[in-house]
Amino acid sequence: MTPETDRQKALVTHCDPERPPLGGAARALAAAGASLALLAGVLLLAGCGPSPEPASETAPQYRLVGMWGRRGAAAGELNGPMGVAVAPSGEVYVADAENQRIQKFSPAGDFLAEWKPAPTGAPPLEKPVDVAVSPAGDVYVADYDTDRIYRLTSGGRFLGAWGGNGEGPGRFRSPSGVDIDDAGRVYVADFYNHRIQVFDAEGRFLRRFGGEGHGPGRLYYPTGVAVSGGACYVADAYNHRIQKFTLEGGFVSVLGGEGSQPGQFEVPSGVAVDPEGNLHVADSGNHRVQMFSPDGRFLAAWELVNNASPKLHSPVRVAVRGRDVYLSDWANHRIIRLHAARAEN
């Protein structure tokens, strides 16, 4: 299989694991509106190993609440939306990657604001691919092309940025995911460096963990990160799994493996944790979102099959607030809101 050289495609589509997405010169090839047609040709191989039991009729289920967005550059329109985050106050922030901006919406999808920061001492946003909101309400943006993390107020005022291209501590090679813990520490999935880096709220480097590989605790092109309940969960995309670490970076457990059965993944690109400790995974290559219990038991999966609406094509990020789940459907230029309904007794 020919490896994908477009950096945007490399982040959200499947490549031959022996010939991974290219860096270096491939950075210059990222282009707006990249197609995901490659996905149709790569979902041919089922995974190996045992599959979890299917969810019972009394297990939690996803229910569609609504969706918003269409392709465009006007206020409220989207072009390749990727990161999605929900503030403590309920507003939904979207990293509108190809429009090079952050947009803010109400929980129902009403447009509230858009930001295209023009920071002092740092380049403007070029390809924002993830967004997170701190407990204090500050907004952090991972920019895949400028190799930086941007920090903004909830009103969009620029507070600072850090990073730059490189392999040393505090440098990035395409930061692809960001999340904040309860203490305000910032966790960044550093895609081409195959690692997670941790910073304080001001961007001072604290530690890093991971490293390229396929064994426990090693990472192969991580794309998403979620911090909750004293643990750090990583969407280890090209290892087709979710890994759980301590906040200090110690390996705890692994979930998944390549395939299309319940509990298996094809390039899982995003992960989020709800207040009950359930994991929600954007299973990009399988065009679905999956839910797991805190101990890793498969609970539910959801994919949109509806002739009146485009099928869920490429969910690349997921965010939760309470039992509401928000997906960024990259190829269809929209946000989908689900509700994780409780199990029936």
PDB file of N, CA and C in Angstrom, residues 93 104 113-115 137-139 152-158:
ATOM      1  N   TYR A  93     -16.481  24.240  21.828  1.00  0.00           N
ATOM      2  CA  TYR A  93     -15.410  24.819  21.023  1.00  0.00           C
ATOM      3  C   TYR A  93     -15.009  23.821  19.944  1.00  0.00           C
ATOM      4  N   LYS A 104     -16.970  28.889  18.481  1.00  0.00           N
ATOM      5  CA  LYS A 104     -17.659  28.568  19.719  1.00  0.00           C
ATOM      6  C   LYS A 104     -19.156  28.516  19.441  1.00  0.00           C
ATOM      7  N   ALA A 113     -19.282  32.608  18.456  1.00  0.00           N
ATOM      8  CA  ALA A 113     -18.097  33.435  18.183  1.00  0.00           C
ATOM      9  C   ALA A 113     -17.119  32.643  17.335  1.00  0.00           C
ATOM     10  N   GLU A 114     -16.179  33.365  16.701  1.00  0.00           N
ATOM     11  CA  GLU A 114     -15.067  32.736  15.994  1.00  0.00           C
ATOM     12  C   GLU A 114     -13.810  33.511  16.280  1.00  0.00           C
ATOM     13  N   TRP A 115     -12.689  32.798  16.334  1.00  0.00           N
ATOM     14  CA  TRP A 115     -11.404  33.424  16.615  1.00  0.00           C
ATOM     15  C   TRP A 115     -10.381  33.002  15.575  1.00  0.00           C
ATOM     16  N   GLY A 137     -11.135  27.818  32.608  1.00  0.00           N
ATOM     17  CA  GLY A 137     -11.822  28.357  31.443  1.00  0.00           C
ATOM     18  C   GLY A 137     -10.928  28.792  30.313  1.00  0.00           C
ATOM     19  N   ASP A 138      -9.602  28.693  30.468  1.00  0.00           N
ATOM     20  CA  ASP A 138      -8.714  29.037  29.363  1.00  0.00           C
ATOM     21  C   ASP A 138      -8.797  27.968  28.276  1.00  0.00           C
ATOM     22  N   VAL A 139      -8.554  28.389  27.030  1.00  0.00           N
ATOM     23  CA  VAL A 139      -8.684  27.510  25.877  1.00  0.00           C
ATOM     24  C   VAL A 139      -7.293  27.242  25.299  1.00  0.00           C
ATOM     25  N   LEU A 152      -5.525  30.736  25.006  1.00  0.00           N
ATOM     26  CA  LEU A 152      -6.430  31.861  24.823  1.00  0.00           C
ATOM     27  C   LEU A 152      -7.363  31.963  26.026  1.00  0.00           C
ATOM     28  N   THR A 153      -7.932  33.126  26.237  1.00  0.00           N
ATOM     29  CA  THR A 153      -8.992  33.255  27.217  1.00  0.00           C
ATOM     30  C   THR A 153     -10.290  32.716  26.625  1.00  0.00           C
ATOM     31  N   SER A 154     -11.314  32.575  27.463  1.00  0.00           N
ATOM     32  CA  SER A 154     -12.606  32.109  26.974  1.00  0.00           C
ATOM     33  C   SER A 154     -13.250  33.107  26.018  1.00  0.00           C
ATOM     34  N   GLY A 155     -12.730  34.339  25.994  1.00  0.00           N
ATOM     35  CA  GLY A 155     -13.203  35.343  25.052  1.00  0.00           C
ATOM     36  C   GLY A 155     -12.353  35.458  23.809  1.00  0.00           C
ATOM     37  N   GLY A 156     -11.314  34.595  23.687  1.00  0.00           N
ATOM     38  CA  GLY A 156     -10.489  34.568  22.493  1.00  0.00           C
ATOM     39  C   GLY A 156      -9.244  35.427  22.532  1.00  0.00           C
ATOM     40  N   ARG A 157      -8.945  36.051  23.680  1.00  0.00           N
ATOM     41  CA  ARG A 157      -7.745  36.894  23.765  1.00  0.00           C
ATOM     42  C   ARG A 157      -6.513  36.005  23.893  1.00  0.00           C
ATOM     43  N   PHE A 158      -5.497  36.308  23.093  1.00  0.00           N
ATOM     44  CA  PHE A 158      -4.270  35.520  23.082  1.00  0.00           C
ATOM     45  C   PHE A 158      -3.490  35.722  24.380  1.00  0.00           C
TER      46      PHE A 158
END
